[in-house]
mmCIF file of C-alpha atoms and ligand atoms in Angstrom:
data_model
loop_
_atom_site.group_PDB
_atom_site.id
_atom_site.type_symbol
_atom_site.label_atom_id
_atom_site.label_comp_id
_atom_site.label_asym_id
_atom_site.label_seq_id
_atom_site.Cartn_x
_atom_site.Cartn_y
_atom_site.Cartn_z
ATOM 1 C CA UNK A 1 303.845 146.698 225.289
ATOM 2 C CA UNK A 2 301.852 147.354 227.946
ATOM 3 C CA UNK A 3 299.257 150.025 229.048
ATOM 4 C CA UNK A 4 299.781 152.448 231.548
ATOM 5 C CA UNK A 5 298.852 151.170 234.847
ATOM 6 C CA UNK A 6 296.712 154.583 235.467
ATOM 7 C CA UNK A 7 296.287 158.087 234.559
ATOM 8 C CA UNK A 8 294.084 160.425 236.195
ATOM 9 C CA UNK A 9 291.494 162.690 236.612
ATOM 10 C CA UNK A 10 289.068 162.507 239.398
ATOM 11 C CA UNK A 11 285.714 161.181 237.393
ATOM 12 C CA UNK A 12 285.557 160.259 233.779
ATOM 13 C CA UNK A 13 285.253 162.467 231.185
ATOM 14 C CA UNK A 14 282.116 163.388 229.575
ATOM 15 C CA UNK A 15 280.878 161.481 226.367
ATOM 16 C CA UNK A 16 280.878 164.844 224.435
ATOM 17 C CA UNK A 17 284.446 165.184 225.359
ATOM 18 C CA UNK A 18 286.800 166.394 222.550
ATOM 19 C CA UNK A 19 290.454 165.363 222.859
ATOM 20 C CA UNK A 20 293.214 167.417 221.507
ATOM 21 C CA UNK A 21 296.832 166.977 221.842
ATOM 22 C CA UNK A 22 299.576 168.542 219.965
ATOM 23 C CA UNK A 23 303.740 166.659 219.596
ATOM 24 C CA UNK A 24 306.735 168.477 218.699
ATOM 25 C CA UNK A 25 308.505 167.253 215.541
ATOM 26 C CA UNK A 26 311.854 168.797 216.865
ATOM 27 C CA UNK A 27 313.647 165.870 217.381
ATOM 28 C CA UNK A 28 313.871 162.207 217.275
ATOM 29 C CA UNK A 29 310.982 161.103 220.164
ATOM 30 C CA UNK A 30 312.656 159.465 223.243
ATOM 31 C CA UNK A 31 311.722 157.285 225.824
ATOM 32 C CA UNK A 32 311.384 159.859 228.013
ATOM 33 C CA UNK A 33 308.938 160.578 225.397
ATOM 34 C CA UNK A 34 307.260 157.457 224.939
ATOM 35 C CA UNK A 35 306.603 156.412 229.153
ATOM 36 C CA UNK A 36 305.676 160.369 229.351
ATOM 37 C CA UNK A 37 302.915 161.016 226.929
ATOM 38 C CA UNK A 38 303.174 158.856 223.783
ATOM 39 C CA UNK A 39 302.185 155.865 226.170
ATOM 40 C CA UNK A 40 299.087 157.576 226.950
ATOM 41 C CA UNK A 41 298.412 159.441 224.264
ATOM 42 C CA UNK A 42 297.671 155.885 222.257
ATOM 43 C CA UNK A 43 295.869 154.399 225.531
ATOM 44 C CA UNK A 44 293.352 157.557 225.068
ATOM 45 C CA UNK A 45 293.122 157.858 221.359
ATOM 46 C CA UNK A 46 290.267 155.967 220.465
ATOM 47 C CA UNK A 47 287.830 156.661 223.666
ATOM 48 C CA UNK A 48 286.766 159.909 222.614
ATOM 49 C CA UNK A 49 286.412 161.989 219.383
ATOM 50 C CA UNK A 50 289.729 163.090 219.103
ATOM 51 C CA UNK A 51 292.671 165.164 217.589
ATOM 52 C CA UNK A 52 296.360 164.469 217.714
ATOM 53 C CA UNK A 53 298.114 167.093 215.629
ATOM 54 C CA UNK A 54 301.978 167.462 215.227
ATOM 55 C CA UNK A 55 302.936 170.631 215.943
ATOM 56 C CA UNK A 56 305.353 171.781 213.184
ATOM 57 C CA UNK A 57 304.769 175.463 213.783
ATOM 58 C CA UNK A 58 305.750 175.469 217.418
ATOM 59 C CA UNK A 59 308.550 173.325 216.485
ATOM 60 C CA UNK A 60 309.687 176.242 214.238
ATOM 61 C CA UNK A 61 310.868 178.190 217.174
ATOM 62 C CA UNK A 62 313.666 176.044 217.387
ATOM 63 C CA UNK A 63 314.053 174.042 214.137
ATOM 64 C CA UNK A 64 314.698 176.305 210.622
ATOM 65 C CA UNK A 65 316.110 173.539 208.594
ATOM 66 C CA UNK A 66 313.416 172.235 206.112
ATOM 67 C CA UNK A 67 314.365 168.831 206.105
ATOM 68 C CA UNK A 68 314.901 168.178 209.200
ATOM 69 C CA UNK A 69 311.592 169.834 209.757
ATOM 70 C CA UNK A 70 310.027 167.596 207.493
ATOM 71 C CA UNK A 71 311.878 164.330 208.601
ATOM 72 C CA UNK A 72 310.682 165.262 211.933
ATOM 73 C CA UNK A 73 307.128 165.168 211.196
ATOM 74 C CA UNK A 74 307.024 162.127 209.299
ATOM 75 C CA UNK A 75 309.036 160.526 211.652
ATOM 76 C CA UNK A 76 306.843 161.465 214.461
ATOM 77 C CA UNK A 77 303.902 160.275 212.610
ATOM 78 C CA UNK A 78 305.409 156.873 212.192
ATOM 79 C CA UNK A 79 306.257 156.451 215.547
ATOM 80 C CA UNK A 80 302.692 157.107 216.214
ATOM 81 C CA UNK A 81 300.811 154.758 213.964
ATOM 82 C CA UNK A 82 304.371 152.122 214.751
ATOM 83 C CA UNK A 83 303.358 152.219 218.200
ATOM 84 C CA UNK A 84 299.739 151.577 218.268
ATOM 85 C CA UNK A 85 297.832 154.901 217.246
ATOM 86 C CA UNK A 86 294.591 153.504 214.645
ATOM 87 C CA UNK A 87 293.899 156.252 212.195
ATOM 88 C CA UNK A 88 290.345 154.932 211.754
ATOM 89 C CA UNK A 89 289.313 155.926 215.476
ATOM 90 C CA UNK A 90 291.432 159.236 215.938
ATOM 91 C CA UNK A 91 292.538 162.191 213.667
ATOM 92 C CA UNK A 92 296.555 162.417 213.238
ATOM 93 C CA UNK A 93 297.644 165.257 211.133
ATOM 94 C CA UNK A 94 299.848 167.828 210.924
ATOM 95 C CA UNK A 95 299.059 171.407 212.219
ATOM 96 C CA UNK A 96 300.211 173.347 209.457
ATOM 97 C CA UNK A 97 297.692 171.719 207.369
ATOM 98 C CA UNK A 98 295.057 173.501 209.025
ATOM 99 C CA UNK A 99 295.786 177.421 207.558
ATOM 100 C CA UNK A 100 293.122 178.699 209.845
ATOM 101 C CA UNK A 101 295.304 178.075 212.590
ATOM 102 C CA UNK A 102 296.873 181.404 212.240
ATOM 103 C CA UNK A 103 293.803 183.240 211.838
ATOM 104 C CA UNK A 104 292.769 181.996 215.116
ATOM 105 C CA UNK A 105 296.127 182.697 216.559
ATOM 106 C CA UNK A 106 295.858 186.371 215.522
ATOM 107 C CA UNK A 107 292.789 187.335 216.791
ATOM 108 C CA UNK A 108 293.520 185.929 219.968
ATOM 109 C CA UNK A 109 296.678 187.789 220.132
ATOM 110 C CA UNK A 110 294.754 190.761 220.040
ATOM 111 C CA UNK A 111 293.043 189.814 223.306
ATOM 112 C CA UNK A 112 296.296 188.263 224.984
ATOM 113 C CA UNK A 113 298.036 190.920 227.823
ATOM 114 C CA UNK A 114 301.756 190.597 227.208
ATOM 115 C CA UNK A 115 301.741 190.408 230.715
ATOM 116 C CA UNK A 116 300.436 186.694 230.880
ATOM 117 C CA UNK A 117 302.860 185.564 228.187
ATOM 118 C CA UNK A 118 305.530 187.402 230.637
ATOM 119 C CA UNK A 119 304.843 184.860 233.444
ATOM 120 C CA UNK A 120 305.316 181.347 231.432
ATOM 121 C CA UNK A 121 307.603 179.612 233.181
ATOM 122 C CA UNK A 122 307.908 177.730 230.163
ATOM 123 C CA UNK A 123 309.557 180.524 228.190
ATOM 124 C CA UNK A 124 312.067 181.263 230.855
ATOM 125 C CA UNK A 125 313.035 177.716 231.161
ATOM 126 C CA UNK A 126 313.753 177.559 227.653
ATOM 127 C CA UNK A 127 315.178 180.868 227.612
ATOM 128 C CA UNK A 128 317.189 179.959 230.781
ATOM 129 C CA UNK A 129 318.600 176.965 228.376
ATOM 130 C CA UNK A 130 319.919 179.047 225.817
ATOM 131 C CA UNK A 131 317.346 179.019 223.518
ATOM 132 C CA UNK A 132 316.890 182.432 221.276
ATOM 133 C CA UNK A 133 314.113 184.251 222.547
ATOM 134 C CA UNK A 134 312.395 184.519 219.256
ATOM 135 C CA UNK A 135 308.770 186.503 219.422
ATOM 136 C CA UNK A 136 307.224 182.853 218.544
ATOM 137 C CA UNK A 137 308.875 181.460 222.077
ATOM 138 C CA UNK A 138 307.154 184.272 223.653
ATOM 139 C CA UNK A 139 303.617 183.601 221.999
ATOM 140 C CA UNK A 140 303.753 180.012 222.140
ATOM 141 C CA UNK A 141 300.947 179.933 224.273
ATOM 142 C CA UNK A 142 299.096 182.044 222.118
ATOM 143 C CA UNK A 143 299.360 179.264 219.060
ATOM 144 C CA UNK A 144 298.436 176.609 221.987
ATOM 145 C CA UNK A 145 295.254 178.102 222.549
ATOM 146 C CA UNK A 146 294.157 178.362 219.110
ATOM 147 C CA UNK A 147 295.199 174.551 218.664
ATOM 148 C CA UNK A 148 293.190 173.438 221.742
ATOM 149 C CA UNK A 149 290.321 175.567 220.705
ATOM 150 C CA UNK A 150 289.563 175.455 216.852
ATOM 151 C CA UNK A 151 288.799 171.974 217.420
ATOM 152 C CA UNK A 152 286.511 172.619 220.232
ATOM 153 C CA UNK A 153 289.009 171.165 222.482
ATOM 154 C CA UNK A 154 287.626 169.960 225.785
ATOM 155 C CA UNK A 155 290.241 167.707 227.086
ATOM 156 C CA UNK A 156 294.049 168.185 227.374
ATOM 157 C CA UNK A 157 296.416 165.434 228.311
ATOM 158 C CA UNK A 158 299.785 167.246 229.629
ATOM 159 C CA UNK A 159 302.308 166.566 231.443
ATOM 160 C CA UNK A 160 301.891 168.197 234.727
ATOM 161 C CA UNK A 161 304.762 171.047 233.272
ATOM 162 C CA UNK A 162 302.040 172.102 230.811
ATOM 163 C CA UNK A 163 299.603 172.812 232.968
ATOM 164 C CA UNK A 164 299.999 176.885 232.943
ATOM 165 C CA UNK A 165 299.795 176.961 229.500
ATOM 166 C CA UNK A 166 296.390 175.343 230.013
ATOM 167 C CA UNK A 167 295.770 177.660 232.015
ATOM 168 C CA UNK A 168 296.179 180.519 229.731
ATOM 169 C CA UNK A 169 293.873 178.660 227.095
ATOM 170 C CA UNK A 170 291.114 178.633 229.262
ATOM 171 C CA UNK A 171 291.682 182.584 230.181
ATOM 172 C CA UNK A 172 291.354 182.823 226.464
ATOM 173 C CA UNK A 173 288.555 181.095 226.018
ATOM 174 C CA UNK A 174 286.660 182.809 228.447
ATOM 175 C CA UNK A 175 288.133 185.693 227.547
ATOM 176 C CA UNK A 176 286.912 185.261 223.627
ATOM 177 C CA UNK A 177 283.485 184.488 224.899
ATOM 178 C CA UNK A 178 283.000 187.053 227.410
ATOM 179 C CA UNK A 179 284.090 189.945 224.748
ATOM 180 C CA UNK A 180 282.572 188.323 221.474
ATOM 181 C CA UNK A 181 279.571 185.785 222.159
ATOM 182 C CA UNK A 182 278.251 186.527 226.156
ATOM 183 C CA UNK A 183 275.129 184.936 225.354
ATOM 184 C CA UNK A 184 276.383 182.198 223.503
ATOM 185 C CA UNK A 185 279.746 180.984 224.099
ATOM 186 C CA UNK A 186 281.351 179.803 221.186
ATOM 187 C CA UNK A 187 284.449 178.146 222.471
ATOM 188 C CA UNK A 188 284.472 175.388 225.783
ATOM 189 C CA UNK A 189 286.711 176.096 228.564
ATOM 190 C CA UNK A 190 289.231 173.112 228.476
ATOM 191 C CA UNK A 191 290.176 170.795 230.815
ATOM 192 C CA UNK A 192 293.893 169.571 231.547
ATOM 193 C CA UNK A 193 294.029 165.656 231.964
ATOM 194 C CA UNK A 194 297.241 165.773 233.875
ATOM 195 C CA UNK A 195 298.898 162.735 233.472
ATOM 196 C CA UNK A 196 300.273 162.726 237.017
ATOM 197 C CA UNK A 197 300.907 159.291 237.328
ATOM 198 C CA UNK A 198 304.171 159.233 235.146
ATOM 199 C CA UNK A 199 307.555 159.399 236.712
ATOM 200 C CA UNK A 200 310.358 161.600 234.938
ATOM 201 C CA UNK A 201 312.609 158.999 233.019
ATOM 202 C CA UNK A 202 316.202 159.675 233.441
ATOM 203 C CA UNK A 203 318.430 160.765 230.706
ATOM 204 C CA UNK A 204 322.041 158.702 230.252
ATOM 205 C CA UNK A 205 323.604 161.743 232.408
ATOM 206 C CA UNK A 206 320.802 161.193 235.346
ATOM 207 C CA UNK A 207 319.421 164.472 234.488
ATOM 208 C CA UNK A 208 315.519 164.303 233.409
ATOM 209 C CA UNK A 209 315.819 162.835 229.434
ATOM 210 C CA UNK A 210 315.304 165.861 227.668
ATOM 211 C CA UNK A 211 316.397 166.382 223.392
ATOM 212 C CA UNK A 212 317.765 169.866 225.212
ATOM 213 C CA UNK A 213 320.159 167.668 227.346
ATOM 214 C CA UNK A 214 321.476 165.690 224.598
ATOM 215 C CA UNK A 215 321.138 162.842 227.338
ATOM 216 C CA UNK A 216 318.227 160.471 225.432
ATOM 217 C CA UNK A 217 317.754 156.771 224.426
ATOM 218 C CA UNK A 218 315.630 156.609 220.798
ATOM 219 C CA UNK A 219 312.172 154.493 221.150
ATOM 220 C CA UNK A 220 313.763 153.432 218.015
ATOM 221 C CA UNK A 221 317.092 152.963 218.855
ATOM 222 C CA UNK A 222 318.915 149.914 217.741
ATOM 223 C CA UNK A 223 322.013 148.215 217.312
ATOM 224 C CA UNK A 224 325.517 150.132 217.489
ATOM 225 C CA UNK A 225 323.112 153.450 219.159
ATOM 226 C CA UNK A 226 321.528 151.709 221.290
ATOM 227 C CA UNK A 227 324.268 149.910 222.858
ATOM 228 C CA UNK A 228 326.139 153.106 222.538
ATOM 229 C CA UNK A 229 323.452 155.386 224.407
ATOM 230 C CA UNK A 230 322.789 152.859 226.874
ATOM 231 C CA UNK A 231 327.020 151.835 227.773
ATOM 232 C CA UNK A 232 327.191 155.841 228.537
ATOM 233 C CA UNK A 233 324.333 155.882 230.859
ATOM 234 C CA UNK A 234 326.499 156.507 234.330
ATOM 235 C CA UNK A 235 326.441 154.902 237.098
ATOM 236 C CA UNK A 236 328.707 155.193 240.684
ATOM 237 C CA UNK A 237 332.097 153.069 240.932
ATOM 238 C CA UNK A 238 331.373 150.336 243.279
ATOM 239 C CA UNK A 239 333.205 147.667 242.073
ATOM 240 C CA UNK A 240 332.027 144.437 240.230
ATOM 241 C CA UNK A 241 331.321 142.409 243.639
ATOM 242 C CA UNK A 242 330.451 144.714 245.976
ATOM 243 C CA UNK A 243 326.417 144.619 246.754
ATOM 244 C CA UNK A 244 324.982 147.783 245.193
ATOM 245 C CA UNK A 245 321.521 149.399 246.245
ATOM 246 C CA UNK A 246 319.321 149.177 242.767
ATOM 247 C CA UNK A 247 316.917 152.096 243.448
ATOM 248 C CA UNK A 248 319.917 154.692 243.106
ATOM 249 C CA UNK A 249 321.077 153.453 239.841
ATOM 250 C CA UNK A 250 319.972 155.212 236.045
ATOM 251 C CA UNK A 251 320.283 151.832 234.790
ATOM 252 C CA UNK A 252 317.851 150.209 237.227
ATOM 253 C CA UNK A 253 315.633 153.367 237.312
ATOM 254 C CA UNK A 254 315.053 152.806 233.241
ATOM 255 C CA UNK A 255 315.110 148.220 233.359
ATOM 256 C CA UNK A 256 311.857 148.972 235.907
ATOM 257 C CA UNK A 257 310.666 150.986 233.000
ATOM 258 C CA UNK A 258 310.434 147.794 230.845
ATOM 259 C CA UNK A 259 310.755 144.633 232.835
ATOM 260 C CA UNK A 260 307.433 142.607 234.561
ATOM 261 C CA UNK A 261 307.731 142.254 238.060
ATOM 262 C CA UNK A 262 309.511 139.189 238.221
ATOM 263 C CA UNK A 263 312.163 140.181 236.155
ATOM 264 C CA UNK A 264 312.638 143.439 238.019
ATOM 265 C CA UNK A 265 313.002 141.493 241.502
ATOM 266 C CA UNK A 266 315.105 139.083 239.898
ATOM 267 C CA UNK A 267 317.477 141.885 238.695
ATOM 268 C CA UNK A 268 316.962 144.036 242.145
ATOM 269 C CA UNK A 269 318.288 140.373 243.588
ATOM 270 C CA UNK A 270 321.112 140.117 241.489
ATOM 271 C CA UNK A 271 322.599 144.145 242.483
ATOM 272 C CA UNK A 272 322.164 143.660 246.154
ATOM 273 C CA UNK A 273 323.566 140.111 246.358
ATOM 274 C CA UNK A 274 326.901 141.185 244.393
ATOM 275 C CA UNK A 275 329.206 139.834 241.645
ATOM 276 C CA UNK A 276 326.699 141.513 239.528
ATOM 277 C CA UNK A 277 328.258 144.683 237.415
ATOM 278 C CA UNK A 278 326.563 147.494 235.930
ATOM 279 C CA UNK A 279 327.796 146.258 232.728
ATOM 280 C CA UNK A 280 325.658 143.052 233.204
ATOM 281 C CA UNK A 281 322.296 145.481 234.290
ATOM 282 C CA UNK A 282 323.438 147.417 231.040
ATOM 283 C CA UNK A 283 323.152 144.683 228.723
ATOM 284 C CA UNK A 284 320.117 143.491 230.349
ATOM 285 C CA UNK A 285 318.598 146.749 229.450
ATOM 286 C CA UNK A 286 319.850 146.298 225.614
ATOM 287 C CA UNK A 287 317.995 143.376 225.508
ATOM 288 C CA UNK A 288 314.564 144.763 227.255
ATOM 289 C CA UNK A 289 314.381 147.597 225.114
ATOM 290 C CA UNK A 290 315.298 145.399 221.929
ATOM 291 C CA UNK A 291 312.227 143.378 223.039
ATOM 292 C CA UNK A 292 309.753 145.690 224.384
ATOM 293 C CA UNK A 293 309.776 147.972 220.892
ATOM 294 C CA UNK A 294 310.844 145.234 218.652
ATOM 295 C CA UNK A 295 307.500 144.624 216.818
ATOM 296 C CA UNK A 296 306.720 148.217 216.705
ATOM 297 C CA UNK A 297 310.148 148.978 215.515
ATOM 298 C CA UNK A 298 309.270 146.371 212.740
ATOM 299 C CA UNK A 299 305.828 148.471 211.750
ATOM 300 C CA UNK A 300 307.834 151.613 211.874
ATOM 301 C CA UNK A 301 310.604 150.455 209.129
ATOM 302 C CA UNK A 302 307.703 149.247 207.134
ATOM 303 C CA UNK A 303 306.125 152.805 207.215
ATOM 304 C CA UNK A 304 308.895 154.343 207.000
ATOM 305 C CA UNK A 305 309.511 152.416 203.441
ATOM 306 C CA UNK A 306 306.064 153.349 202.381
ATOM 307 C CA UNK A 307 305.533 156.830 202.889
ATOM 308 C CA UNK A 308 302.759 157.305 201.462
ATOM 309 C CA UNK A 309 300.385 155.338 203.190
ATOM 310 C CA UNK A 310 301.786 158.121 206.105
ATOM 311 C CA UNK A 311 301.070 160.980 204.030
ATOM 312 C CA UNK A 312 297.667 159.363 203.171
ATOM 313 C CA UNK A 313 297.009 158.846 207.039
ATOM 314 C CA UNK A 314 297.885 162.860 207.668
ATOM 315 C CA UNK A 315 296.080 163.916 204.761
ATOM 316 C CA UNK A 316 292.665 162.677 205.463
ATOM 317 C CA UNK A 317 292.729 163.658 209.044
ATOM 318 C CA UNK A 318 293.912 166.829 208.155
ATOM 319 C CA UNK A 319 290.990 166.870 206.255
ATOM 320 C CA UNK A 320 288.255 166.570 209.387
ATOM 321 C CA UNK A 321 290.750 168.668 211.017
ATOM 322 C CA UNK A 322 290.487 171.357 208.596
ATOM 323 C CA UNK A 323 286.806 170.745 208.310
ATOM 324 C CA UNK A 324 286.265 171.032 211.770
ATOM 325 C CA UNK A 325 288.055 173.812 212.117
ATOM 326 C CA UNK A 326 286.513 175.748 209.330
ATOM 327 C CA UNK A 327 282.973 175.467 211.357
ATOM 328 C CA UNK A 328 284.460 177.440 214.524
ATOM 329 C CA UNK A 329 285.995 180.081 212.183
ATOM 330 C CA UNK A 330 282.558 180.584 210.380
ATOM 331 C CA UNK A 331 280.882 181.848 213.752
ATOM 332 C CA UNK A 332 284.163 183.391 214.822
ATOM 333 C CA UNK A 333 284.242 185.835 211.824
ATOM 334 C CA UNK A 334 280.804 186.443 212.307
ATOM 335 C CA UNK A 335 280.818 187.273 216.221
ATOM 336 C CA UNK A 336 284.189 189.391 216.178
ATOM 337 C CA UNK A 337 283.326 190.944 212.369
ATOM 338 C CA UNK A 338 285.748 190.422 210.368
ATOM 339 C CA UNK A 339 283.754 191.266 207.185
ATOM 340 C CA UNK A 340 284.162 188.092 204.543
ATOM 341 C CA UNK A 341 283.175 188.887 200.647
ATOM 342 C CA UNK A 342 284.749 185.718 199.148
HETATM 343 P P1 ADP B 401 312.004 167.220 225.405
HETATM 344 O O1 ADP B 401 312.268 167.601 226.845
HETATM 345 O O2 ADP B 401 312.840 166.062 224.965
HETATM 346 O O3 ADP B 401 312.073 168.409 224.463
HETATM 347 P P2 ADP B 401 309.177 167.565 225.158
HETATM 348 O O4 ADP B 401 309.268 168.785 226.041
HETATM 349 O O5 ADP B 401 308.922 167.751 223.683
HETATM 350 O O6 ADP B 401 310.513 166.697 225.367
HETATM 351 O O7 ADP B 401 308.095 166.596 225.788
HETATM 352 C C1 ADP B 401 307.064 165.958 225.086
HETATM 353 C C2 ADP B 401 306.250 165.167 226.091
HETATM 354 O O8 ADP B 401 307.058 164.126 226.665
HETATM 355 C C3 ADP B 401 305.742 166.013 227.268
HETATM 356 O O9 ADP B 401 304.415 165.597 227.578
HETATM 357 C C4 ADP B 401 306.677 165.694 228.404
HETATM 358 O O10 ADP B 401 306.038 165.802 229.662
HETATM 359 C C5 ADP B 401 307.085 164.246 228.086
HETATM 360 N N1 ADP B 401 308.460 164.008 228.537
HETATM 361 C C6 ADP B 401 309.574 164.524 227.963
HETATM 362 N N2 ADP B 401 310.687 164.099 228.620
HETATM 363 C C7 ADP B 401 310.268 163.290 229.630
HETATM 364 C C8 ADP B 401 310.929 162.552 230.658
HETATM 365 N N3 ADP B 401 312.257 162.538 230.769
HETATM 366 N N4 ADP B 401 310.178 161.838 231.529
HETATM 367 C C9 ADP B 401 308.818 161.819 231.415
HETATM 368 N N5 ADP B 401 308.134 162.510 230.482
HETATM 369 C C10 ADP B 401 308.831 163.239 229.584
#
């Protein structure tokens, strides 16, 4: 695999920076996924001191099956350390093993207008998708900021569709500050790294790959799926040997996705000379996929066999998490006075 050709900000980062970024255990990760944020995620992970945390709370606004929850999680963790993340240089956990998560979340509720959370677009996308509009939806943003911030989060990398709720973080921080600790500001006021560089993969249908569409290829996916998943992705009906233009076809869109140069121009050759099907550019993808996550698709059986080298991983980062955490809370009870007598 490679690593990403570029994502930006306009300088670099300073060396005090603090890295946090939070992943959804509500589905099986796609490549959508992967060329989106996982990618980068692991090309960042070890640069600065840093916190990846799966977000198992947020995911409850969607997901209320236990198992599934918990499959989820581990499975997003093994992806993770499967595709290149070093627990000895980062922190992966999992959020809910940091309790004062809430605590944070609650008193910056109390400082939150409702009239901010009204404006997410976020919410009314997913609202506008048929999701329930469950009070957690609506406060999503609320638990984001707490997760940014408990950590002393300087640094987000987002997708540039995140960047509001960034947004509201840093209100929240400032807010905090401004009402609790004017003279001393507890919390930093984050950054978004947008990763702007990243193209919207395509889903099967054409529409952007999205677990909501139902339209995804698995990092992971393998045999009978992935030739299933990838035979469905459509395509127009010129025939067999008729030339065909490569750059408006799903199935080229996702083969640039994984082939070198040289392989992409061969294949970009082969659709605009003719006598080359979709069903040839289909299979070619099988195989590039097949090859481009084959070792990591090795590591992640292997983990997935030994779970508790996983749960070992989580649990001491959980640990710094929790410890780190903890220090932010002790000032925050003090500054807002929340009286403590244990
Ligand atoms: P989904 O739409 O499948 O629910 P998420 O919203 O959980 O995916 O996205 C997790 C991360 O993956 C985000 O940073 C998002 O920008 C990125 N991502 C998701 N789908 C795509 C896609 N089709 N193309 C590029 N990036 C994507």
């Amino acid at each position: 695999m490679e690593a990403p050709t570029s994502s930006s900000t306009s300088t670099a980062p300073p060396s005090d920076t603090v890295v946090v970024s939070g992943i959804q255990p509500s589905g099986e990760l796609h490549i959508g996924n992967y060329f989106g944020a996982i990618r980068q995620h692991i090309a960042f992970h070890d640069k600065h001191e840093s916190y990846f945390f799966i977000v198992n709370y947020h995911a409850m606004t969607t997901v209320h099956d236990a198992e599934m929850l918990k499959r989820y999680t581990l499975g997003v963790a093994a992806t993770y350390l499967a595709l290149g993340f070093d627990p000895d240089k980062s922190n992966l956990f999992v959020q809910s093993d940091v309790p004062q998560l809430n605590e944070l979340t609650w008193i910056f509720h109390t400082l939150t207008p409702v009239s901010q959370l009204e404006k997410a677009v976020s919410y009314k996308d997913k609202v506008a998708q048929g999701l329930t509009a469950n009070a957690g939806l609506f406060n999503y943003p609320v638990l984001q900021a707490a997760d940014i911030l408990i950590y002393g989060g300087s640094l987000v990398p987002v997708g540039a569709d995140q960047k509001q709720h960034i947004e509201i973080t840093r209100d929240t921080a400032q807010r905090f500050n401004r009402t609790f600790c004017p003279d001393d500001s507890i919390f930093p006021v984050p950054d978004p790294y947008i990763l702007d560089d990243v193209a919207v993969v395509p889903g099967v249908d054409g529409r952007k790959m999205s677990k909501s569409y139902g339209n995804t290829i698995g990092i992971f996916d393998e045999g009978k799926t992935l030739k299933k998943n990838v035979m469905s992705i459509v395509t127009d009906s010129t025939p067999l040997e008729a030339p065909k233009d490569p750059d408006k076809d799903n199935v080229f869109a996702l083969i640039k996705l994984f082939a070198d140069v040289d392989k992409q121009a061969e294949i970009a050759e082969a659709y605009r000379a003719g006598g080359y099907g979709y069903g040839h550019a289909k299979k070619e993808l099988i195989a590039l996929i097949t090859d481009y996550f084959g070792e990591a698709r090795e590591r992640r059986r292997d983990l997935i066999a030994h779970p508790d080298y996983v749960l070992d991983v989580l649990r001491d980062a959980g640990r710094r998490g929790r410890e780190k955490a903890e220090s932010y809370m002790e000032r925050v009870r003090e500054v807002t006075g929340l009286l403590t007598t244990y």
